[in-house]
CSV table of C-alpha atoms and ligand atoms in Angstrom, one decimal:
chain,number,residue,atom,x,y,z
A,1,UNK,CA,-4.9,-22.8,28.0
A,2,UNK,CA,-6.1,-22.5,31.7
A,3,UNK,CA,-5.4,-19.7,33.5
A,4,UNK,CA,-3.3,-21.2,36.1
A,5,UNK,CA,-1.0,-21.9,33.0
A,6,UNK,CA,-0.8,-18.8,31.6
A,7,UNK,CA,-0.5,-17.0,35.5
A,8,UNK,CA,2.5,-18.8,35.2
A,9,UNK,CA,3.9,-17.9,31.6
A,10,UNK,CA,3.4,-13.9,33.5
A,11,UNK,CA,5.8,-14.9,36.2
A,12,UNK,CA,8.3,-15.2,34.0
A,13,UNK,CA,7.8,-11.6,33.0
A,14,UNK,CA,9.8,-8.5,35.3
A,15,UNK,CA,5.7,-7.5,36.2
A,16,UNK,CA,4.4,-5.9,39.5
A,17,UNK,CA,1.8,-7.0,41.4
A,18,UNK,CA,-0.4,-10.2,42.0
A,19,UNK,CA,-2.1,-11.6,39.4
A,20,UNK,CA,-6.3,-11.3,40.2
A,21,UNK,CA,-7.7,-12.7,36.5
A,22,UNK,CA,-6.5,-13.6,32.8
A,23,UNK,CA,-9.0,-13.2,29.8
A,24,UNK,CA,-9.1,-13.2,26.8
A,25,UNK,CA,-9.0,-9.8,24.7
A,26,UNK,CA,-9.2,-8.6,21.4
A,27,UNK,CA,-9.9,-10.0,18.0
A,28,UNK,CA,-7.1,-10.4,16.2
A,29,UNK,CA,-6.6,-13.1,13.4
A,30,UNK,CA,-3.1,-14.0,14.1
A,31,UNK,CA,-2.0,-13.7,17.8
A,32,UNK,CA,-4.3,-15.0,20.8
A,33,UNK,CA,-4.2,-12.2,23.3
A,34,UNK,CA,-4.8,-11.7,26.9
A,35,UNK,CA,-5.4,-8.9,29.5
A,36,UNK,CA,-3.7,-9.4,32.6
A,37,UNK,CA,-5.9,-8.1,35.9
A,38,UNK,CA,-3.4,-6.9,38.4
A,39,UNK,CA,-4.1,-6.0,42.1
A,40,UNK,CA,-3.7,-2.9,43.8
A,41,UNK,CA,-1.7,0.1,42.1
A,42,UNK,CA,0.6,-2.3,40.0
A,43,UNK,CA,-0.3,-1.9,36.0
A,44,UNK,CA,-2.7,-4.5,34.2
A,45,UNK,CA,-0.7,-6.5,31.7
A,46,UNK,CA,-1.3,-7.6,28.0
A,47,UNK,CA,0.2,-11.2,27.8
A,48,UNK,CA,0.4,-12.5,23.9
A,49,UNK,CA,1.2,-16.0,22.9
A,50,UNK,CA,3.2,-15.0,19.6
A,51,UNK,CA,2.1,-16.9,16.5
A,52,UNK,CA,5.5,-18.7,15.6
A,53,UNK,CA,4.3,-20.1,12.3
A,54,UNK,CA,3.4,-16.7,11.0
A,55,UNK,CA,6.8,-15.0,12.9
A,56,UNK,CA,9.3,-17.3,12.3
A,57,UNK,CA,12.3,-15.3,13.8
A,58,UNK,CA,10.6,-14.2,17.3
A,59,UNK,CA,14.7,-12.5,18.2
A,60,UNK,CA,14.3,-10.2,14.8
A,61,UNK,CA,10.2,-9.5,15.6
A,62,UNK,CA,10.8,-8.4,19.2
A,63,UNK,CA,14.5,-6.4,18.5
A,64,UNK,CA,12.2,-4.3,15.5
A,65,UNK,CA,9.3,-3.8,18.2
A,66,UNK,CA,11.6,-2.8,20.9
A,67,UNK,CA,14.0,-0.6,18.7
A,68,UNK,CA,10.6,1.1,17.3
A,69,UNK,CA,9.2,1.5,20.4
A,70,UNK,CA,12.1,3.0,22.4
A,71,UNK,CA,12.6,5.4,19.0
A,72,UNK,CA,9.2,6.7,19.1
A,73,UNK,CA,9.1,7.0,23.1
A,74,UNK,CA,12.7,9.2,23.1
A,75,UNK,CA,11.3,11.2,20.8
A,76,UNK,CA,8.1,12.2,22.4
A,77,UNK,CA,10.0,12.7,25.5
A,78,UNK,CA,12.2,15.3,23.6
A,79,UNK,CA,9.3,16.8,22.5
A,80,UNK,CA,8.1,16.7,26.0
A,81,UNK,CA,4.7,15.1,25.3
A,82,UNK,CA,2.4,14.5,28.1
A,83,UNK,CA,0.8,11.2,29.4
A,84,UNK,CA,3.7,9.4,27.0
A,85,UNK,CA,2.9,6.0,28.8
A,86,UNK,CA,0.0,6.1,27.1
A,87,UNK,CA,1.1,7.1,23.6
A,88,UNK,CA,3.9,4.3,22.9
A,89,UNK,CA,3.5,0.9,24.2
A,90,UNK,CA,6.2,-0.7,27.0
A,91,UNK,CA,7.2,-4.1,27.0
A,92,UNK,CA,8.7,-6.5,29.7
A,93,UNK,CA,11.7,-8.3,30.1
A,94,UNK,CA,11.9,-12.1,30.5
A,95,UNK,CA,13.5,-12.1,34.4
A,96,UNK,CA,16.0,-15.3,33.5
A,97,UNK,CA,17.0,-13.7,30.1
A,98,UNK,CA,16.8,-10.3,29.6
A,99,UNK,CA,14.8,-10.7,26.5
A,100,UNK,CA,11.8,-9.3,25.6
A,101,UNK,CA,10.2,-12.6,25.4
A,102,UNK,CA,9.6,-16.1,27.3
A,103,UNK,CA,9.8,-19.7,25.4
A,104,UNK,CA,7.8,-22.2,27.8
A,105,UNK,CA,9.4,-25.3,25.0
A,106,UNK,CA,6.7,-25.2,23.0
A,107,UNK,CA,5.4,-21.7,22.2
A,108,UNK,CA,6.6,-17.8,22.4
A,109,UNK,CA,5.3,-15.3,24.8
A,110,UNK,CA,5.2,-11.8,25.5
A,111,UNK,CA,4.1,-9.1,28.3
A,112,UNK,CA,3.5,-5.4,28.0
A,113,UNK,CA,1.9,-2.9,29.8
A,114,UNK,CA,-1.9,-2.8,29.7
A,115,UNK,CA,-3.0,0.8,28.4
A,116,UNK,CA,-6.2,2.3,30.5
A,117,UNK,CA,-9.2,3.9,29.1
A,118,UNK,CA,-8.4,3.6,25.8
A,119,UNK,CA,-11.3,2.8,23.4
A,120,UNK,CA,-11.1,1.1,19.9
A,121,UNK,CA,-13.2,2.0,17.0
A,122,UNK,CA,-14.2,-0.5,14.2
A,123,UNK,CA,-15.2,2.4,11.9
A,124,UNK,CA,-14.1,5.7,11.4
A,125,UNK,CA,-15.7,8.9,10.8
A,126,UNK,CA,-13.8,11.7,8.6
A,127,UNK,CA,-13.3,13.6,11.6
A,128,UNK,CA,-11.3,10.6,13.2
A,129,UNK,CA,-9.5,9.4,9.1
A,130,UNK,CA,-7.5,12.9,9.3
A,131,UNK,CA,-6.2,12.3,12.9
A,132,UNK,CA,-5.6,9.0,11.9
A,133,UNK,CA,-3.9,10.1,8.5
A,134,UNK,CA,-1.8,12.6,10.3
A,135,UNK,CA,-1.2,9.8,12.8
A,136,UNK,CA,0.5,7.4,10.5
A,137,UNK,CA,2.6,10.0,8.6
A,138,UNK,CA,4.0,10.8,11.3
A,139,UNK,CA,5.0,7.3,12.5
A,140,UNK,CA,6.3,7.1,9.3
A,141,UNK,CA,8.5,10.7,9.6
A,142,UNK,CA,8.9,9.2,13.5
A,143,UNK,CA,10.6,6.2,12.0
A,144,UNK,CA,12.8,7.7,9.2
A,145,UNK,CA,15.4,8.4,11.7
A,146,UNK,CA,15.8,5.0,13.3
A,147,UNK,CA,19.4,4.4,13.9
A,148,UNK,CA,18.9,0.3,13.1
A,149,UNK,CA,18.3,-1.8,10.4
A,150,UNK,CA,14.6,-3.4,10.5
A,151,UNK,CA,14.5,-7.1,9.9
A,152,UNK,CA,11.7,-8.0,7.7
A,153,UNK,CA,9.3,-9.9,10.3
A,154,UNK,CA,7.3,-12.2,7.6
A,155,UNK,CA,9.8,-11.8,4.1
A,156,UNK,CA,7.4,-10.6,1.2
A,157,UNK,CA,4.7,-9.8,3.0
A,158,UNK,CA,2.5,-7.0,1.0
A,159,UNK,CA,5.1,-8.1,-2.3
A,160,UNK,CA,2.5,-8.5,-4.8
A,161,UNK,CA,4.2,-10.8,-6.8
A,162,UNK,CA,5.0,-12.9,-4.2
A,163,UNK,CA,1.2,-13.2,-3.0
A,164,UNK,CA,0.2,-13.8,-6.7
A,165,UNK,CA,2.6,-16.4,-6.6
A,166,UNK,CA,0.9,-18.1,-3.5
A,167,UNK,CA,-2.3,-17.9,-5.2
A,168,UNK,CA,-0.9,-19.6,-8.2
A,169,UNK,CA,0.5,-22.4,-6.5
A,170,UNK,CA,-2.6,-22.7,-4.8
A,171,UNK,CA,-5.0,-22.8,-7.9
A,172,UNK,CA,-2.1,-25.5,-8.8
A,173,UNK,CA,-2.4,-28.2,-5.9
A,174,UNK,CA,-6.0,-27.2,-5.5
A,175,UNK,CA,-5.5,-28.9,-2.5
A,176,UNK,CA,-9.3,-28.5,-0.4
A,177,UNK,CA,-10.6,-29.1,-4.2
A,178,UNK,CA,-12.5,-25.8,-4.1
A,179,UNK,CA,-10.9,-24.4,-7.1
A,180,UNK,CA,-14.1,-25.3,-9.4
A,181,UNK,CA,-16.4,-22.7,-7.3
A,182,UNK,CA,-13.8,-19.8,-6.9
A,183,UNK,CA,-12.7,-19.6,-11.0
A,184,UNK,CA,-14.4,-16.9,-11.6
A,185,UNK,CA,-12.7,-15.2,-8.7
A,186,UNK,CA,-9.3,-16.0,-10.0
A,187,UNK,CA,-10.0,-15.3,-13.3
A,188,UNK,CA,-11.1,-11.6,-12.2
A,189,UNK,CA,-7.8,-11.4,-10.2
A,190,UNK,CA,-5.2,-12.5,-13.4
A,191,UNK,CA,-6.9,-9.9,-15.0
A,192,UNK,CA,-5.7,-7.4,-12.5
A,193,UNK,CA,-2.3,-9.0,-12.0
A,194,UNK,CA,0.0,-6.9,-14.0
A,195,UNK,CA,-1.1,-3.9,-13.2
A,196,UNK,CA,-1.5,-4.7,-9.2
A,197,UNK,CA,2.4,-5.2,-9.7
A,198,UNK,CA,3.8,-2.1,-10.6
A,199,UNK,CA,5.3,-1.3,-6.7
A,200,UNK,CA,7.7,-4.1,-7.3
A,201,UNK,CA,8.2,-3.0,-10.9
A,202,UNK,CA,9.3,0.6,-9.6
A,203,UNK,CA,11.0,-0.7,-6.9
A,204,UNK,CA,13.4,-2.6,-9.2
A,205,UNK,CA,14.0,0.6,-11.5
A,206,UNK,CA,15.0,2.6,-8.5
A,207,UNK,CA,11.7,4.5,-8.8
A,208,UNK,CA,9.9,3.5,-5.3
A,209,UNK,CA,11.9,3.5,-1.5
A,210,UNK,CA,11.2,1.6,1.2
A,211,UNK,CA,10.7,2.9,4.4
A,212,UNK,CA,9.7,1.9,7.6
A,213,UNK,CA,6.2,1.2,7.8
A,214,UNK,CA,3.3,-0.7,10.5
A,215,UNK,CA,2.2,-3.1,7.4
A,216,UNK,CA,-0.8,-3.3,9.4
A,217,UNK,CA,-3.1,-0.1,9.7
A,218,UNK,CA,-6.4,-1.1,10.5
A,219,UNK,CA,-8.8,1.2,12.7
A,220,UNK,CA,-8.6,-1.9,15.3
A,221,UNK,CA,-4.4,-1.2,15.2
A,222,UNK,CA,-4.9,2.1,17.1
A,223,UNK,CA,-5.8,3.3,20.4
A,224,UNK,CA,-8.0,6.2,21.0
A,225,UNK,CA,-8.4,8.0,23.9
A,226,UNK,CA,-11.8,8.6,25.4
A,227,UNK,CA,-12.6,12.0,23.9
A,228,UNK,CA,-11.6,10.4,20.4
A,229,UNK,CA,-8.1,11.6,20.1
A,230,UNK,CA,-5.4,9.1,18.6
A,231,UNK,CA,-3.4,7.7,21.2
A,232,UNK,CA,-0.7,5.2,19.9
A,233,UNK,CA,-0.7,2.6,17.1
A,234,UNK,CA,-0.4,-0.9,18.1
A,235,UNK,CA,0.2,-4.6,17.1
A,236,UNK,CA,3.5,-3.8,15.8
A,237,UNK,CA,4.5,-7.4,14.7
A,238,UNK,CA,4.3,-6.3,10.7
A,239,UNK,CA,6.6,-2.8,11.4
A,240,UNK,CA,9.4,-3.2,8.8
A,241,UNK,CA,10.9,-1.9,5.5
A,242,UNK,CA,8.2,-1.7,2.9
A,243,UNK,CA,6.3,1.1,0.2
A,244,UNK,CA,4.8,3.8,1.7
A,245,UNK,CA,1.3,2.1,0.0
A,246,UNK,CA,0.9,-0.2,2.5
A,247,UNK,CA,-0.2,2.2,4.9
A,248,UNK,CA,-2.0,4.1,3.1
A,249,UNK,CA,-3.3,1.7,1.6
A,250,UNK,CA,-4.1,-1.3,3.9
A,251,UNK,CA,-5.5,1.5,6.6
A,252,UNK,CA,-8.5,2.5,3.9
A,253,UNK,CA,-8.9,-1.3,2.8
A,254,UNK,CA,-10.6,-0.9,6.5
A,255,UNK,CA,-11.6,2.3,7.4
A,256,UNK,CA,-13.4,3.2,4.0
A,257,UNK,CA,-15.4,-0.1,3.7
A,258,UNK,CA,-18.6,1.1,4.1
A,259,UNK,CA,-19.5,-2.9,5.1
A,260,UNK,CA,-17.6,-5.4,6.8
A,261,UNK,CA,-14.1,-6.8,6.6
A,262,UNK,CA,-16.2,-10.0,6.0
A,263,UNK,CA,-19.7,-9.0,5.0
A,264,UNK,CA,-22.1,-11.4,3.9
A,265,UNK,CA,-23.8,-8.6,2.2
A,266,UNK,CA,-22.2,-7.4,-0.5
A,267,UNK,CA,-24.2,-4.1,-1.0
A,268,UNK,CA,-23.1,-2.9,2.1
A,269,UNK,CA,-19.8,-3.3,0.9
A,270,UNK,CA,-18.5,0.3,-1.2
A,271,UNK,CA,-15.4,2.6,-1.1
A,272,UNK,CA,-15.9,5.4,1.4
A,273,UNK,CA,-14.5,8.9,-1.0
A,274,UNK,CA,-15.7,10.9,2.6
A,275,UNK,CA,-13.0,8.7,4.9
A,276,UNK,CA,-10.3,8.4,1.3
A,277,UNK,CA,-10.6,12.0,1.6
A,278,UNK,CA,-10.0,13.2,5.0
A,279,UNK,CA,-7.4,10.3,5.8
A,280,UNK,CA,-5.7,11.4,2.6
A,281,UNK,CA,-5.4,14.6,3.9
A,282,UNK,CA,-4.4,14.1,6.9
A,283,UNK,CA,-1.6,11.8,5.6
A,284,UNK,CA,0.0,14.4,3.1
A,285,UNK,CA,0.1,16.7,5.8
A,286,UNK,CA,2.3,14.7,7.8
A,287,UNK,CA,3.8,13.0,5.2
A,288,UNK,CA,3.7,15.3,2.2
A,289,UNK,CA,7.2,16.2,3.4
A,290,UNK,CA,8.9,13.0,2.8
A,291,UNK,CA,7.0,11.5,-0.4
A,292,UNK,CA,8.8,11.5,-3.7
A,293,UNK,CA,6.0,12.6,-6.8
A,294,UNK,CA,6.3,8.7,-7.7
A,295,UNK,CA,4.8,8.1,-3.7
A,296,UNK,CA,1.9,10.6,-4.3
A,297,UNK,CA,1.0,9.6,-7.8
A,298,UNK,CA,0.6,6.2,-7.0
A,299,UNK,CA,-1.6,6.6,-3.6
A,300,UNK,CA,-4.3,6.2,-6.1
A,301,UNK,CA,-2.9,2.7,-6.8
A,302,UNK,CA,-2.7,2.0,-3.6
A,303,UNK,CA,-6.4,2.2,-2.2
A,304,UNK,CA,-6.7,-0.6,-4.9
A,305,UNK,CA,-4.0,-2.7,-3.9
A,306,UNK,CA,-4.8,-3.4,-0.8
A,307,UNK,CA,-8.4,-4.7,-1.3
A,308,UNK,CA,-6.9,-6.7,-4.2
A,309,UNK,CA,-4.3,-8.1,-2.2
A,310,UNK,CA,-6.1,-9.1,0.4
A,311,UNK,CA,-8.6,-10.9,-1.9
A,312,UNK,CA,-5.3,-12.3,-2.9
A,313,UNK,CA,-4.7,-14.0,0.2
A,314,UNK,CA,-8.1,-14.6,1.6
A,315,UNK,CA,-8.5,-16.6,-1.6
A,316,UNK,CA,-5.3,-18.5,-1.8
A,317,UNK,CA,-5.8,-19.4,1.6
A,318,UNK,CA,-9.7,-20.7,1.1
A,319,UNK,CA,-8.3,-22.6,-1.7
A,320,UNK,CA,-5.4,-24.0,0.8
A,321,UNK,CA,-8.3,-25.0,3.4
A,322,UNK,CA,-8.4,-22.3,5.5
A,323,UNK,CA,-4.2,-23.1,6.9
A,324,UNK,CA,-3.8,-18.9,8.0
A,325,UNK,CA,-6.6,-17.2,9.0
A,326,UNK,CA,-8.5,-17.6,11.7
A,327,UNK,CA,-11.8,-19.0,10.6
A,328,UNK,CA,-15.9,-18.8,12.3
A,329,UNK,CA,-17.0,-20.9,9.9
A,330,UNK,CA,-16.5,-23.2,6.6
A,331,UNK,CA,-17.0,-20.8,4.4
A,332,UNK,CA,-15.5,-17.8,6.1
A,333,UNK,CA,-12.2,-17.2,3.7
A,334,UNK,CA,-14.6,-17.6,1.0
A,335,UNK,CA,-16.7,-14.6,2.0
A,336,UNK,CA,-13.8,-12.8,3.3
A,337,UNK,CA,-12.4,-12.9,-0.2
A,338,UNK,CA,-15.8,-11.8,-2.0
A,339,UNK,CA,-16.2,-8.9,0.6
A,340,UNK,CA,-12.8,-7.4,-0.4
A,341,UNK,CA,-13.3,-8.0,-4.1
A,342,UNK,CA,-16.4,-6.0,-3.8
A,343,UNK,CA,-14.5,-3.3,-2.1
A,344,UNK,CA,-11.5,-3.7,-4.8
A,345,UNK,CA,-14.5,-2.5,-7.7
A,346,UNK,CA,-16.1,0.3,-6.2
A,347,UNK,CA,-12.2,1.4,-5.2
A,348,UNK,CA,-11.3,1.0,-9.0
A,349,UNK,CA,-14.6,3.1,-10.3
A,350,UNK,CA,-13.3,6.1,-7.3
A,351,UNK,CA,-9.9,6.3,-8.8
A,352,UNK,CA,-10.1,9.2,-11.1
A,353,UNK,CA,-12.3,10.7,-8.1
A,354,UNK,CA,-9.2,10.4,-5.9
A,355,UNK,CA,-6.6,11.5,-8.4
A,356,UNK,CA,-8.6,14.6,-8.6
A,357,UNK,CA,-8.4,15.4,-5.3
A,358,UNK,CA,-4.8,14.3,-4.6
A,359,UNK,CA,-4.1,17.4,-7.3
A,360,UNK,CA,-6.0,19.6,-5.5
A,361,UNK,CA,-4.4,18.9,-1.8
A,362,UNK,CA,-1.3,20.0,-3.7
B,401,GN1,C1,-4.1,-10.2,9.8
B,401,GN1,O1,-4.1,-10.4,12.9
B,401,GN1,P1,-4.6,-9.2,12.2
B,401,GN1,O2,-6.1,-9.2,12.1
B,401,GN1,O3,-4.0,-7.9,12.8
B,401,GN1,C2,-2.9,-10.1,8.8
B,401,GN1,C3,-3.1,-8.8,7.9
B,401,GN1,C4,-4.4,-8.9,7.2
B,401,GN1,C5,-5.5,-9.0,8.3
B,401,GN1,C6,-6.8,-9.1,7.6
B,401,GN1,C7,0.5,-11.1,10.0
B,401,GN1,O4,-4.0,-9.1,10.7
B,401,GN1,O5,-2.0,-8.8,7.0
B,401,GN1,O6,-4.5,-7.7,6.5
B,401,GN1,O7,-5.3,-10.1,9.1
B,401,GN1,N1,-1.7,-10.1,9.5
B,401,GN1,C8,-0.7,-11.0,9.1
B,401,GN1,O8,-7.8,-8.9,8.5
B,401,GN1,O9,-0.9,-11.8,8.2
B,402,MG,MG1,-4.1,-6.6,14.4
């Protein structure tokens, strides 16, 4: 979109200050994002077209953000936490509705304040994976009190069952007719499939809660300050009821990859026990106070989960011809999915490792 375009998708934002520049930032597979350049004193801006297909209900998606982010900034002002501006994110208004987003006919936008010197890391060291731990128990604890109901932004999204499901129905229609190279993959995945189920199973015996989690913990979701200190967790699109497991888990299916999210190499690719450990810590220090025995003896499970399920989907999604992700290349799903089914083995031969330790942070 040219910029004279999207200049004018800010206006309709309650922003300060002349627009100088819009470019593109970030990397994200889902959203297309921009940083707003403002001049003078008035606050940069992060504009984001919202991907409709993938957030069908933009009212529910923007009501959780708001309601999450108004939660978390009241009670770090109770606390009386400094530099707060810089520890929860703020959205704008829409000036004609109120709303905290603008539809130009044809696609959702929205506007919120540009944090400064903030740095993002693509790995982690162990030092970092306990602030970061600590960080999203306490989001979690943060959250437990919210006085609404969360509206589940994309239904079913880490339900296992439901993903297998996908990938079923994919194999099925075989519809990019790559199904003949990727067998083997699939085959190594129906192995797993009963066992990668059991949240949903516990779930439905009353054994497993949900609570409110980010759905979405990468290293590239959270903002660091310059001297390496967490400041806030971002891209809050996926926040909703879910299993504690998807934090922990889905934040270790990227931080303790020794390789790439989509390496081509898969000997870089192995399960980090230095970052499992010191995240794990971290997390059942902040968290250890809310988690049922069920939650803890199953994080474990969940370091494995995640890598599976996102093979899961990278593979259902190759097999579809590449409809979801963002893709570089032809073959880019493809990899994706080999990358995290690498990473899904060398997490399955650490498990008794991590169950070991688990006991002893007890
Ligand atoms: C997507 O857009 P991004 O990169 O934050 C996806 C996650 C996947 C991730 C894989 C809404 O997140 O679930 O784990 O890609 N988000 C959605 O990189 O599907
Ligand atoms: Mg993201």
């Amino acid at each position: 979109m040219e910029t004279k375009d999207l200049e004018k998708i800010v206006s309709q934002f309650e922003t300060e200050g002349n627009v100088v520049e819009v470019k593109p930032l970030g990397n994200g597979l889902i959203n297309t994002t921009y940083r707003v350049r403002t001049e003078g004193a008035a606050p940069d801006y992060v504009l984001q077209n919202i991907n409709n297909a993938i957030f069908p209900d933009v009212e529910m998606l923007m009501g959780n953000i708001v309601a999450v982010t108004n939660h978390i900034r009241a009670k770090k002002e109770a606390a009386g936490e400094a530099d707060i501006d810089r520890k929860v994110l703020r959205f704008v208004p829409c000036k004609a509705t109120g709303k905290y987003f603008y539809f130009d006919g044809t696609h959702y936008w929205r506007v919120m304040v540009f944090i400064p010197d903030t740095v993002t890391q693509s790995a982690v060291t162990p030092e970092s994976s306990y602030i970061v731990g600590e960080t999203f128990g306490e989001f979690q604890a943060m959250l437990a009190d919210i006085p609404v109901e969360l509206g589940e932004t994309i239904k079913d999204f880490h339900n296992m069952e439901f993903r297998l499901q996908q990938l079923r129905e994919a194999v099925a229609d075989n519809k990019a007719g790559r199904l003949a190279e990727v067998q083997w993959l699939v085959d190594e995945l129906e192995k797993r499939a009963d066992e990668m189920c059991k949240a949903e199973r516990l779930h439905r015996e009353g054994k497993l809660p949900k609570r409110i989690c980010h759905c979405d913990t990468k290293v590239d979701n959270i903002l660091f300050d310059k001297d390496g200190s967490v400041l806030c967790v971002i891209d809050l699109d996926t926040v909703m009821p879910n299993y504690v497991f998807s934090d922990f888990g889905d934040f270790l299916r990227s931080a303790a990859n020794t390789g790439k999210e989509d390496d081509k190499d898969l000997d870089n690719v192995n399960f980090n026990m230095e970052i499992f450990k010191a995240f794990t810590k971290g997390y059942l220090k902040s968290a250890g106070v809310f988690l049922t025995p069920v939650e803890v003896e199953n994080l474990p499970y969940a370091a494995t989960l995640f890598p599976y399920m996102q093979t899961v989907r990278f593979l259902a999604d190759y097999i579809n011809g590449d409809t979801y992700y963002k893709t570089a290349y032809a073959e880019h799903n493809l990899v994706r999915s080999k990358a995290q089914f690498k990473l899904l083995q060398s997490a399955e031969a650490c498990v008794p490792e991590m169950q070991a330790f688990i006991k002893e942070c007890l």
